[in-house]
Coordinates of C-alpha atoms in Angstrom, one line a residue:
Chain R
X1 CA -219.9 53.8 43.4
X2 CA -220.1 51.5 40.8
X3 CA -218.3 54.1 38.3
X4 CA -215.4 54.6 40.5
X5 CA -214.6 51.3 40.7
X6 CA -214.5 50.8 37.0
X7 CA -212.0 53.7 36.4
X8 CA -210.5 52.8 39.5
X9 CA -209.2 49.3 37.1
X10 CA -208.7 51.3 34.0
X11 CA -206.5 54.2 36.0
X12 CA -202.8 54.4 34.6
X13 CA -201.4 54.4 37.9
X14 CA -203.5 51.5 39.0
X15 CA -200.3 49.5 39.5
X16 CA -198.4 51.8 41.2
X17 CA -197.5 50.8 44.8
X18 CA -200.9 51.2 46.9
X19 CA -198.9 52.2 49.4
X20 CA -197.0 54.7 48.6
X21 CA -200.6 56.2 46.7
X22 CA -202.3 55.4 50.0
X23 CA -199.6 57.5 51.5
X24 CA -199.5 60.2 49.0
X25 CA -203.3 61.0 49.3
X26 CA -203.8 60.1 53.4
X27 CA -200.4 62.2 53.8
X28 CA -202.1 65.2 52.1
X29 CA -204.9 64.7 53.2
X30 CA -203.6 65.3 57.0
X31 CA -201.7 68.1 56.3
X32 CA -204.9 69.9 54.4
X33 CA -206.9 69.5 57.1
X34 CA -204.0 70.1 59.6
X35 CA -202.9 73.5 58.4
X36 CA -206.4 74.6 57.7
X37 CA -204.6 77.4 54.8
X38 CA -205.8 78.1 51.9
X39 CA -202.7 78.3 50.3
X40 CA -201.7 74.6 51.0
X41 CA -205.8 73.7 50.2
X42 CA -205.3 75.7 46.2
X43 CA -202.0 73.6 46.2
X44 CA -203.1 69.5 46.9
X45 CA -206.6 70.4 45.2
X46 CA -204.7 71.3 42.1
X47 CA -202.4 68.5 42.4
X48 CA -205.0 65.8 43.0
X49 CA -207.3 67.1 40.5
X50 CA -204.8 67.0 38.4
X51 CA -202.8 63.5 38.6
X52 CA -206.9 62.2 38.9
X53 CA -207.7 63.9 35.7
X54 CA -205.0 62.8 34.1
X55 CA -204.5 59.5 34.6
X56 CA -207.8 58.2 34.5
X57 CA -208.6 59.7 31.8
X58 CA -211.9 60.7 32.7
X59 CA -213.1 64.6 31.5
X60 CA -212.9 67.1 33.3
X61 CA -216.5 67.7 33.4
X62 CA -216.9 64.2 35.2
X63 CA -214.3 65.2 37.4
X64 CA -216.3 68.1 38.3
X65 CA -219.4 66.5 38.6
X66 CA -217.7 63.5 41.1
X67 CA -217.1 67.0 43.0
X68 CA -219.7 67.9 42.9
X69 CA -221.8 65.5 44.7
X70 CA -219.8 66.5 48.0
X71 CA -220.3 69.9 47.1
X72 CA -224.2 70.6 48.4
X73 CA -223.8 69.8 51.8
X74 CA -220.2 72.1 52.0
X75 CA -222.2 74.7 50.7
X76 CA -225.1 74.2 53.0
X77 CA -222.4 74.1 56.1
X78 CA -220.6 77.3 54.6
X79 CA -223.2 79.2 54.6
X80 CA -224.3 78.8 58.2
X81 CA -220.2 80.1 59.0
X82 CA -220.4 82.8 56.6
X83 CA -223.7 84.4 57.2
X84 CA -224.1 85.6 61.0
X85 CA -226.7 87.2 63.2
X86 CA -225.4 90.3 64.9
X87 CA -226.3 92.7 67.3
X88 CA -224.2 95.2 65.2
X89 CA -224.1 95.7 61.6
X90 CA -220.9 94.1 59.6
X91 CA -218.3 95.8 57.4
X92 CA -219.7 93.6 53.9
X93 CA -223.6 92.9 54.4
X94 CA -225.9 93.6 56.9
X95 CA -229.6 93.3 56.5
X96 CA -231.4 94.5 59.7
X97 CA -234.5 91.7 61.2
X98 CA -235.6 93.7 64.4
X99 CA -233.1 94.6 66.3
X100 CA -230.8 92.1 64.7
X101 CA -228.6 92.1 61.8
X102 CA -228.3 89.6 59.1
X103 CA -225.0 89.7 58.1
X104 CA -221.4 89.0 56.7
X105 CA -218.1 90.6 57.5
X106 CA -215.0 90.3 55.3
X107 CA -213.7 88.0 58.3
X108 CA -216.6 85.7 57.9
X109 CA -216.1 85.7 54.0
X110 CA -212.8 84.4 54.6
X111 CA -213.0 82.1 56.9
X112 CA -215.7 80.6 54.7
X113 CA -213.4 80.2 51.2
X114 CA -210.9 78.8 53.5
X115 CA -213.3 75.9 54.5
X116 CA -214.7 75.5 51.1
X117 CA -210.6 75.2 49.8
X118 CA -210.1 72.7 53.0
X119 CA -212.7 70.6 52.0
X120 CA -212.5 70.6 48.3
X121 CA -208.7 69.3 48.7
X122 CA -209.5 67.0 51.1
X123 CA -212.4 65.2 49.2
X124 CA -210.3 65.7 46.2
X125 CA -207.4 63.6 47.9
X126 CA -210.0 61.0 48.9
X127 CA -210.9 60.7 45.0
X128 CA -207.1 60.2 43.8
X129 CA -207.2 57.7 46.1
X130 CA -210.4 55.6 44.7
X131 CA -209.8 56.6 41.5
X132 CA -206.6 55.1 41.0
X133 CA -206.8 52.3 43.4
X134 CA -208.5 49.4 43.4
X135 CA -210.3 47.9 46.4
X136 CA -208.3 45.1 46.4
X137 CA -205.1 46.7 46.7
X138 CA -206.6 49.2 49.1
X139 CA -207.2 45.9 51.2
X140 CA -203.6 44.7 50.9
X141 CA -202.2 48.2 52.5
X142 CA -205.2 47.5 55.3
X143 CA -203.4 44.0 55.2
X144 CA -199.5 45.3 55.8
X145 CA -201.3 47.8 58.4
X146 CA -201.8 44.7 60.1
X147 CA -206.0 45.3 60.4
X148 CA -207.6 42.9 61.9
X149 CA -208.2 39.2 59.7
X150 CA -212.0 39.1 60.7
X151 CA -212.8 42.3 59.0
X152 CA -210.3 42.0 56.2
X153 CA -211.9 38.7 55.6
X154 CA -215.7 40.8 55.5
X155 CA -214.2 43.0 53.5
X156 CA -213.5 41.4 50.7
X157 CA -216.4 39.1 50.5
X158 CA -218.8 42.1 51.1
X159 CA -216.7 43.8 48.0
X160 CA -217.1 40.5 45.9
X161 CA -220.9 40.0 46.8
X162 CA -222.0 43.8 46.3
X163 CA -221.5 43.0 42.6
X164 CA -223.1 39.6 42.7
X165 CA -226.9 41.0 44.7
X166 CA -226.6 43.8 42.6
X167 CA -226.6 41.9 39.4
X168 CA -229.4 39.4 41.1
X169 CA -231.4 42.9 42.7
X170 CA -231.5 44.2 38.8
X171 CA -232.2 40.9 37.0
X172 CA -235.3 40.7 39.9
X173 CA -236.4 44.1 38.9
X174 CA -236.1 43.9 35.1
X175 CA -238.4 40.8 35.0
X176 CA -240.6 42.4 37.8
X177 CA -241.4 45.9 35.3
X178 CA -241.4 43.3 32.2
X179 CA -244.8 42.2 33.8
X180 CA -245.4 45.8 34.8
X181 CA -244.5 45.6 38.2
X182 CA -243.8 49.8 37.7
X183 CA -247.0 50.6 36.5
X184 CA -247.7 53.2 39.3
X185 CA -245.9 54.1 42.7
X186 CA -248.0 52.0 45.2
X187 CA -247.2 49.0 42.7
X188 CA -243.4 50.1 42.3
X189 CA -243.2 50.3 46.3
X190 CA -245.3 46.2 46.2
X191 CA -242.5 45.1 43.9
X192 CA -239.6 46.9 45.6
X193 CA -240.9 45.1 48.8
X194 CA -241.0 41.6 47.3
X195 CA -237.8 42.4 45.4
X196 CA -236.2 42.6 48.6
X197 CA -237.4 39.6 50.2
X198 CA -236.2 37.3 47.3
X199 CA -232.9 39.1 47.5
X200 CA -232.6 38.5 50.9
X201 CA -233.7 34.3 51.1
X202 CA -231.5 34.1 48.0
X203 CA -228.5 36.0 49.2
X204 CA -228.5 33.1 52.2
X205 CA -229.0 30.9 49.7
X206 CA -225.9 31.4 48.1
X207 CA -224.3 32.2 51.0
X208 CA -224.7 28.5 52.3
X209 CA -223.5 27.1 48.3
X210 CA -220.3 29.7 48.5
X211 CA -219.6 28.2 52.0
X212 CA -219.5 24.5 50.4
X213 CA -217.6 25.4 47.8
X214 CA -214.8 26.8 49.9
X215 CA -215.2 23.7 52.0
X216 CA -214.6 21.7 49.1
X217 CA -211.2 23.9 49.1
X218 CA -210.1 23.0 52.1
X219 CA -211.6 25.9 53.8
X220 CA -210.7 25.9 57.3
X221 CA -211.7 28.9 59.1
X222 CA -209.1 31.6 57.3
X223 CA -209.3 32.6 53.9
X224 CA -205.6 32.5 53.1
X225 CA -204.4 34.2 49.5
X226 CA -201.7 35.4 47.5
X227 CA -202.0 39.2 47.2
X228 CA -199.9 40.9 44.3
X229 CA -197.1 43.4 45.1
X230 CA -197.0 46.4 43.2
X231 CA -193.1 47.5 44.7
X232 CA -192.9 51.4 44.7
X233 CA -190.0 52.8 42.8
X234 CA -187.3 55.3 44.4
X235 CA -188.0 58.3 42.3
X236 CA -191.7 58.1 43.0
X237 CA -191.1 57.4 46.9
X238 CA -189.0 60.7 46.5
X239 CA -191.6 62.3 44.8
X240 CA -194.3 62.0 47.3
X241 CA -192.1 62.5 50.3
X242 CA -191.0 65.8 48.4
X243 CA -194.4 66.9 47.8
X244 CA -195.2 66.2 51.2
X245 CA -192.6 67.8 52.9
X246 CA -192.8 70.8 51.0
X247 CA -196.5 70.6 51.4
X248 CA -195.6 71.0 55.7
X249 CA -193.1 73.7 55.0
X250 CA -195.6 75.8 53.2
X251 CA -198.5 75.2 55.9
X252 CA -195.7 75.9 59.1
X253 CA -194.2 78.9 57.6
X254 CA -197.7 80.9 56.4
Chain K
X1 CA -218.7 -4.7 34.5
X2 CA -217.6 -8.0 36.2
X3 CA -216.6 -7.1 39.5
X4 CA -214.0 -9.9 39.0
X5 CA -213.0 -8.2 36.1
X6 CA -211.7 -5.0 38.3
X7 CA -208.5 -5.2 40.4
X8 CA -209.5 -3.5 44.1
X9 CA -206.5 -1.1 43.1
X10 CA -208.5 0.2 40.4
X11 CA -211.2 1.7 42.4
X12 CA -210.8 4.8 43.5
X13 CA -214.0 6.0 44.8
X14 CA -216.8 2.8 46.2
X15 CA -220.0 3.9 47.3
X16 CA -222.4 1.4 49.2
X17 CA -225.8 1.7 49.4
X18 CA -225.4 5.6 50.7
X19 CA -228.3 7.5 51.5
X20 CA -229.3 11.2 52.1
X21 CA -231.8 13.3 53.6
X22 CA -231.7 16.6 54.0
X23 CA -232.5 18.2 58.0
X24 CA -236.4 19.6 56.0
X25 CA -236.6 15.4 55.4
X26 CA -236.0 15.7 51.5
X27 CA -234.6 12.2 50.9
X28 CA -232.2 13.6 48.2
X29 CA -230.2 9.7 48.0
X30 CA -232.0 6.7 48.7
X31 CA -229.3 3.9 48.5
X32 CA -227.1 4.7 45.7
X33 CA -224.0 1.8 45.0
X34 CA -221.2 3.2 43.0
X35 CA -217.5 2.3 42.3
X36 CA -215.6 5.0 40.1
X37 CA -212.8 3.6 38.6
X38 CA -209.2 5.1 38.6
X39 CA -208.8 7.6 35.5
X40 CA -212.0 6.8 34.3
X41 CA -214.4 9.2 32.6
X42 CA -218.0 8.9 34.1
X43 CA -220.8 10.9 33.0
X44 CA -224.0 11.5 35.3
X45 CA -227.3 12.1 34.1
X46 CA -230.5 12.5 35.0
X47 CA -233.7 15.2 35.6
X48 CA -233.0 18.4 37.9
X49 CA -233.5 17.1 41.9
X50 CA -232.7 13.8 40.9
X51 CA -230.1 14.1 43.1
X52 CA -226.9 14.7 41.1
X53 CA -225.7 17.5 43.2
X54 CA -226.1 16.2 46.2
X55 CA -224.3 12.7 45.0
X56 CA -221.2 15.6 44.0
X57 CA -221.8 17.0 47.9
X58 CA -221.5 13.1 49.6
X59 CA -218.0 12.5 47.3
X60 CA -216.2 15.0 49.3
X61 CA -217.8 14.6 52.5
X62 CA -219.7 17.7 52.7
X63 CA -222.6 15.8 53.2
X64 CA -222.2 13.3 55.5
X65 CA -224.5 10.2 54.3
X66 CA -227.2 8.9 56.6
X67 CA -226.8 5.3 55.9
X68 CA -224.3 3.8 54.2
X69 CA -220.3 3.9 53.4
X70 CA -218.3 6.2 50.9
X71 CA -214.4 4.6 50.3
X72 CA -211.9 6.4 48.9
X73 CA -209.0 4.0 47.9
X74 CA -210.6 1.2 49.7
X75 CA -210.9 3.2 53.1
X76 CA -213.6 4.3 54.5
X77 CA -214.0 8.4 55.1
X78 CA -213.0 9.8 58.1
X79 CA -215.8 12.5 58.8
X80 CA -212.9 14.1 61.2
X81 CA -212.2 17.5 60.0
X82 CA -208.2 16.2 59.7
X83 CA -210.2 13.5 57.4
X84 CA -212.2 16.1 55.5
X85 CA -209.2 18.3 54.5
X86 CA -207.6 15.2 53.3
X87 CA -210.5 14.1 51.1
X88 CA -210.9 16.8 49.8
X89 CA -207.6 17.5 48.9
X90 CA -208.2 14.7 46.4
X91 CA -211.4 15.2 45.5
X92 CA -212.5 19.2 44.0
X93 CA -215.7 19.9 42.7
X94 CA -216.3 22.3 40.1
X95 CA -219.5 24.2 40.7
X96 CA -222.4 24.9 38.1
X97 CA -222.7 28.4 39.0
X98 CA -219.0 30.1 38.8
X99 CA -221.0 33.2 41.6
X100 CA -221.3 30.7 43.9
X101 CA -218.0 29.5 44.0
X102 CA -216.0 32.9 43.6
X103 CA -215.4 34.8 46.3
X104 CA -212.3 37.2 45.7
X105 CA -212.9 40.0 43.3
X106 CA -209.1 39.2 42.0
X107 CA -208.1 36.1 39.7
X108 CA -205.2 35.2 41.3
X109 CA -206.5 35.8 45.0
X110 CA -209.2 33.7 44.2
X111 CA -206.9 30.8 42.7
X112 CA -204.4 31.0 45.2
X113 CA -206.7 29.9 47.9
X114 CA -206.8 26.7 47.5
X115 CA -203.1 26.3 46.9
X116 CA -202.8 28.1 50.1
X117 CA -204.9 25.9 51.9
X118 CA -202.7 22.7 51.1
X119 CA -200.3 24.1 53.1
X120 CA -197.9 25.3 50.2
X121 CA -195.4 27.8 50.5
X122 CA -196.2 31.5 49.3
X123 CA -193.5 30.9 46.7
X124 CA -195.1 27.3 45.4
X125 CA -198.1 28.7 45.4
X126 CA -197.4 31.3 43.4
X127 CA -195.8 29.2 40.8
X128 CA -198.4 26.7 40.8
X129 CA -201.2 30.0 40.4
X130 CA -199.4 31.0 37.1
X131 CA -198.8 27.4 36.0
X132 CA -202.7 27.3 35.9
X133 CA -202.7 30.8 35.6
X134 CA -201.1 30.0 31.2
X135 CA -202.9 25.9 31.1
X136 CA -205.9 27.7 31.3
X137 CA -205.3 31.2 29.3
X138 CA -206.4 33.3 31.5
X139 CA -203.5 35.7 31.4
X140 CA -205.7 38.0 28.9
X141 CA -207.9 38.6 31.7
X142 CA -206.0 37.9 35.1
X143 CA -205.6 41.4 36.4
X144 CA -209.7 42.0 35.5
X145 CA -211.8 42.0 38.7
X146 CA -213.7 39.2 39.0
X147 CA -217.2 41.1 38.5
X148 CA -216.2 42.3 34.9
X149 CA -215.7 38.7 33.5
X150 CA -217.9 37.3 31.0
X151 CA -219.4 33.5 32.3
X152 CA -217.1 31.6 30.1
X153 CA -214.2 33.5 31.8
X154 CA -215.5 33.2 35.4
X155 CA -215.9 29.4 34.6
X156 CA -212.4 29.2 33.3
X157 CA -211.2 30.6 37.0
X158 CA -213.7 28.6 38.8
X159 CA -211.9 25.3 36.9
X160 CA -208.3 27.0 38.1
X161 CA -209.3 27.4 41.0
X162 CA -209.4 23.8 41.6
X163 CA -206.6 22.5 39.5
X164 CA -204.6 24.0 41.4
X165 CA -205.3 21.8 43.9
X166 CA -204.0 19.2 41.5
X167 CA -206.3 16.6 42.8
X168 CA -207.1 12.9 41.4
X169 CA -210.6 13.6 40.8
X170 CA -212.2 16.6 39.3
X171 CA -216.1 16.5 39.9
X172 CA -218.2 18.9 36.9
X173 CA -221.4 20.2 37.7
X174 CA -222.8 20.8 34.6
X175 CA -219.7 22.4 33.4
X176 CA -221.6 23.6 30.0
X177 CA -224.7 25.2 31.5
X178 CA -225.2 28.9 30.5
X179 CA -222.3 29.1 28.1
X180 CA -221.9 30.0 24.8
X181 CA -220.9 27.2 22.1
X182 CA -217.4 28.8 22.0
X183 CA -216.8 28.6 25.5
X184 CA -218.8 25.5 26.2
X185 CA -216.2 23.7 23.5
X186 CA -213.6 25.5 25.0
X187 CA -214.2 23.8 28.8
X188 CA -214.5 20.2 27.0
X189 CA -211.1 20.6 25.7
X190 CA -209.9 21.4 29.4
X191 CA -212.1 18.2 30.3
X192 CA -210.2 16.0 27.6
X193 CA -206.8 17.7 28.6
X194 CA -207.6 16.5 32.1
X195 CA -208.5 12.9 31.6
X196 CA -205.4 12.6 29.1
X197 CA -203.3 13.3 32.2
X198 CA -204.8 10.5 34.2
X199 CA -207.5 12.7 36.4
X200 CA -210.5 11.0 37.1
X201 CA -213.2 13.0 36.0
X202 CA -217.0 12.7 37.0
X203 CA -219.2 15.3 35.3
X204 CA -222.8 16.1 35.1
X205 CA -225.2 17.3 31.9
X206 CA -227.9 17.2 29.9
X207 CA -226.4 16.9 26.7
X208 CA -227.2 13.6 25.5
X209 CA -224.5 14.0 22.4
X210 CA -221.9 14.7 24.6
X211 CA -222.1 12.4 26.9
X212 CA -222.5 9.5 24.4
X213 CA -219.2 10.7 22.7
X214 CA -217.0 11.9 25.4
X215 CA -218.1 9.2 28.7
X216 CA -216.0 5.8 29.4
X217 CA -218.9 4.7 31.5
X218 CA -223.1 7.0 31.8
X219 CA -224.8 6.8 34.8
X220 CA -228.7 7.3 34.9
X221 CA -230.4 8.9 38.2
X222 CA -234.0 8.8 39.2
X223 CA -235.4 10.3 42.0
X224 CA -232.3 9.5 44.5
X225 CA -231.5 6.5 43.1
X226 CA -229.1 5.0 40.0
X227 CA -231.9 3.3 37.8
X228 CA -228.8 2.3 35.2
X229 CA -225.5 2.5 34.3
X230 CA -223.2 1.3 31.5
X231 CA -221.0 1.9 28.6
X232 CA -222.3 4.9 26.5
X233 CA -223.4 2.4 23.5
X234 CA -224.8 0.0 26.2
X235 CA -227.5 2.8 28.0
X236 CA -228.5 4.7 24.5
X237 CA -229.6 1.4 22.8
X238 CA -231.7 0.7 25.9
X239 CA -234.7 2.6 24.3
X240 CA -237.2 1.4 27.2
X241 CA -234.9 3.3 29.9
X242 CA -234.3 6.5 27.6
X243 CA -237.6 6.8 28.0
X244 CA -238.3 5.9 31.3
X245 CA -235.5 9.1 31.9
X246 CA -236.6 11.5 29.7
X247 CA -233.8 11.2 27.4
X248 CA -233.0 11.5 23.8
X249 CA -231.1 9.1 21.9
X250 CA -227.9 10.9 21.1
X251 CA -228.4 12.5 16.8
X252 CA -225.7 10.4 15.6
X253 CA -226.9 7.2 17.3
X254 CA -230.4 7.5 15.7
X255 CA -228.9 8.6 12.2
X256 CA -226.9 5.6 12.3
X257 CA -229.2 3.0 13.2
X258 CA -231.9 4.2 10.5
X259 CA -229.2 4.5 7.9
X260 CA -228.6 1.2 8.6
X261 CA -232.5 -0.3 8.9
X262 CA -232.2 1.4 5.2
X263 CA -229.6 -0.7 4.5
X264 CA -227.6 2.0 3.4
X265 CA -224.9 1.1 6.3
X266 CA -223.3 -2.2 7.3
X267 CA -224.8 -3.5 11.1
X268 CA -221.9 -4.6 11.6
X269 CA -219.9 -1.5 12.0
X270 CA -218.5 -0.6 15.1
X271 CA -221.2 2.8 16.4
X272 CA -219.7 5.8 15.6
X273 CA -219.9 8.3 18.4
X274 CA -219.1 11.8 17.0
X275 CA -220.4 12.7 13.9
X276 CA -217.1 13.1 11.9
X277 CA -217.4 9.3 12.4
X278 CA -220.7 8.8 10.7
X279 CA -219.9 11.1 7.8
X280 CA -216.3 9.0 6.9
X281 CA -219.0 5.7 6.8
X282 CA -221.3 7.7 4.5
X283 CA -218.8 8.8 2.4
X284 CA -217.4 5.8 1.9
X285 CA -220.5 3.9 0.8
X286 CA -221.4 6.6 -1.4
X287 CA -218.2 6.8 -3.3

């Protein structure tokens, strides 16, 4: 999570409109899943991958291993639709159990590379979406979407702080295994344990000082700030309403 | 100094005889008298717990005292919240620990709030946000989450974030603590910038050199209370209360006054405070 973020700041098109991004990836994202064809699935995975690859400038082999991590549980699910148990035998495989058969027909086969493509693109437009844009401005769309205050509010402390316990959780941990605290498992688990608990009483620690120093603001019961605008331009709104469109076409006419 | 010496107009912040104790019964302040002076430049020092912090916490009515009266201007706070905001309005506090005061993971989120909160326009607050945005140079690193900052940067937002405000007094904790010489010269300059604008600035520290040079007026605390407090030269000749406070007398105090037991330095010359001062006098008895 932590390395998404990162190249999430350092992506080229991090201040392009999060909009129109939000739109480009949830768009394709809908119509992937939607249309269910491969065709469309080959298309917005090679797109995403792609503009992803490209302009974060992360290797290929990264890329592939960010897809990867998705990619145990779609195999696990796949094969459960590809591989079937028959009374009769299938036209590809068939081993017999009994007087069952264990096996896969050319239908099955097919249905099974079409989920694999309809996932792949969909997780794939997920990542163009995290990988170019920041939480932040993945708030402020959730802001113009008009989502509740409350949870935007949440939100972005709960963004801020996960960096903040993390660094406190590591700093806790590092001191804990410079006085051994590692030395075997049932002593790892003790130190995990206490780790924990001083996480925990000093996370409401600094809770209560973060709340008195947004008192001392004039904190009065709605975190009010400026958010940036990142303005699409016209040939990139064309752009993405082009791809989308043609995206549809594609799906309705197969 | 004489109280008849002060005009009442001078006085911007009066505290009498204001007490504190926390709800687990921690008397934090046990009576403390104070008048802060209009553009003045008051150091606080003083052991960890002696109750510096908590003093910072009673100047802007986040703690409410148990006994006693805190004036701003001659009036009395109003512990109403309409009173509060207005206090504090005048009154920020720049926190030791720059986590515990930022909360947005963007610069200019996290500065705009309290522009916001003054009831500015979007527009005005935007321009004052990049006003403070270039007075503090953090345009290098403004569109940089706030979790990748290094401590002198965070500390430069977390000063923004509160000139912004624009208010009359800035309160320091500890503005130094953690950073690196660079950076901790680089905040004093904000400091000095501030008070050449007419900002009344109380800080905190530890730094016995730095408060002797840069301070109009030091204030010792003991255990809840002000045991002393005085013009820099006054408190660090006062040998029997440095060490009643754990203090050191600041390096180019004690160089000076055992250059001059020597004899190698006239009494008679006014103290130097920063050691550029102290060289010039050796230099020119040496020549």
């Amino acid at each position: 999570m932590m390395v998404i973020d990162k190249l999430a700041y350092s992506s080229s098109l991090r201040y392009k409109s999060p909009m129109l991004k939000s739109a480009f990836s949830v768009g394709s994202l809908l119509i992937c899943v939607g249309a269910r064809s491969f065709i469309v699935s080959v298309i917005i995975l090679a797109v995403m991958a792609g503009l992803t690859v490209l302009s974060s400038k992360i290797s290929i082999l990264r890329y592939l291993k960010l897809m990867f991590i998705p990619f145990g549980f779609m195999v696990l699910s796949t094969i459960a639709i590809v591989v079937n148990i028959t009374d009769w035998p299938m036209d590809l495989v068939s081993v017999p159990i009994g007087n069952k058969f264990l096996a896969i027909s050319s239908y099955s086969l097919t249905e099974g590379a079409r989920l694999v493509a309809v996932a792949l693109a969909s997780v794939s437009c997920l990542y163009f979406l995290t990988l170019t844009t920041s939480m932040l401005d993945i708030l402020s769309v959730l802001k113009k979407l008009r989502c509740p205050k409350i949870m935007m509010e949440l939100m972005m402390l709960i963004y801020r702080y996960i960096f903040v316990i993390l660094d406190m959780a590591v700093a806790i941990t590092t001191s804990q295994n410079c006085r051994l605290g590692n030395k075997d498992f049932m002593t790892e688990l003790r130190s995990i344990g206490q780790m924990l608990a001083v996480l925990l009483i000093r996370s409401l620690k600094k809770s209560s000082l973060l709340f008195d120093s947004m008192e001392s603001r004039c904190y009065d019961g709605e975190i009010n700030v400026l958010s940036e605008h990142y303005p699409a331009q016209k040939r990139e709104t064309i752009g993405v309403a082009g791809f989308l469109v043609s995206m549809l076409a594609i799906a309705v006419l197969l | 100094m004489n109280e008849s010496m002060t005009d009442s107009h001078d006085i911007i912040l009066k505290l009498v005889h204001v007490c504190y104790t926390y709800d687990d019964g921690t008397e934090a302040l046990k009576g403390i008298d104070l008048q802060v002076r209009r553009g003045e430049k008051l150091a606080i020092m003083g052991a960890n717990g002696s109750g510096k912090s908590t003093l910072f916490l009673t100047l802007n009515g986040i703690h409410k005292p148990s006994k006693g009266n805190v004036l701003y201007n001659n009036v009395p706070v109003d512990y109403s919240r309409k009173g509060l905001l207005a206090l504090r309005k005048k009154i920020g506090i720049v926190f030791q620990d720059p986590d515990n005061q930022l909360f947005s993971a963007s610069v200019t989120q996290e500065i705009s709030f309290g522009a916001l909160n003054l009831g500015l326009s979007e527009k005005e607050a935007r321009e004052r946000v990049e006003k403070v945005i270039e007075e503090l140079n953090i345009t290098s690193f403004r569109d940089k989450p706030t979790h990748f900052l290094s401590g002198g940067q965070k500390k430069r937002v977390s000063i923004a974030d509160i000139l912004v405000m624009d208010p009359e007094i800035i309160i320091f904790d500890e503005p130094a603590a953690a950073l690196d010489p660079k950076h901790a010269r680089m905040i004093d300059e904000i400091i000095d910038r501030l008070s050449e604008k007419g900002i009344t600035v109380i800080l905190s520290t530890h730094d016995v050199n730095r408060a002797f040079l840069w301070a109009d007026r030091v204030i010792l605390m003991d255990e809840g209370l002000i045991v002393t407090e005085g013009t820099p030269d006054e408190i660090f000749a006062n040998d029997e209360m440095l060490l009643q406070t754990n203090l050191e007398k600041p390096t180019v105090l004690k160089i000076f006054k055992s250059l001059c037991e020597a004899g190698v330095l006239d009494k008679k010359l006014p103290i130097p405070h920063a050691a550029d001062e102290l060289e010039q006098y050796i230099r020119e008895v040496t020549k």
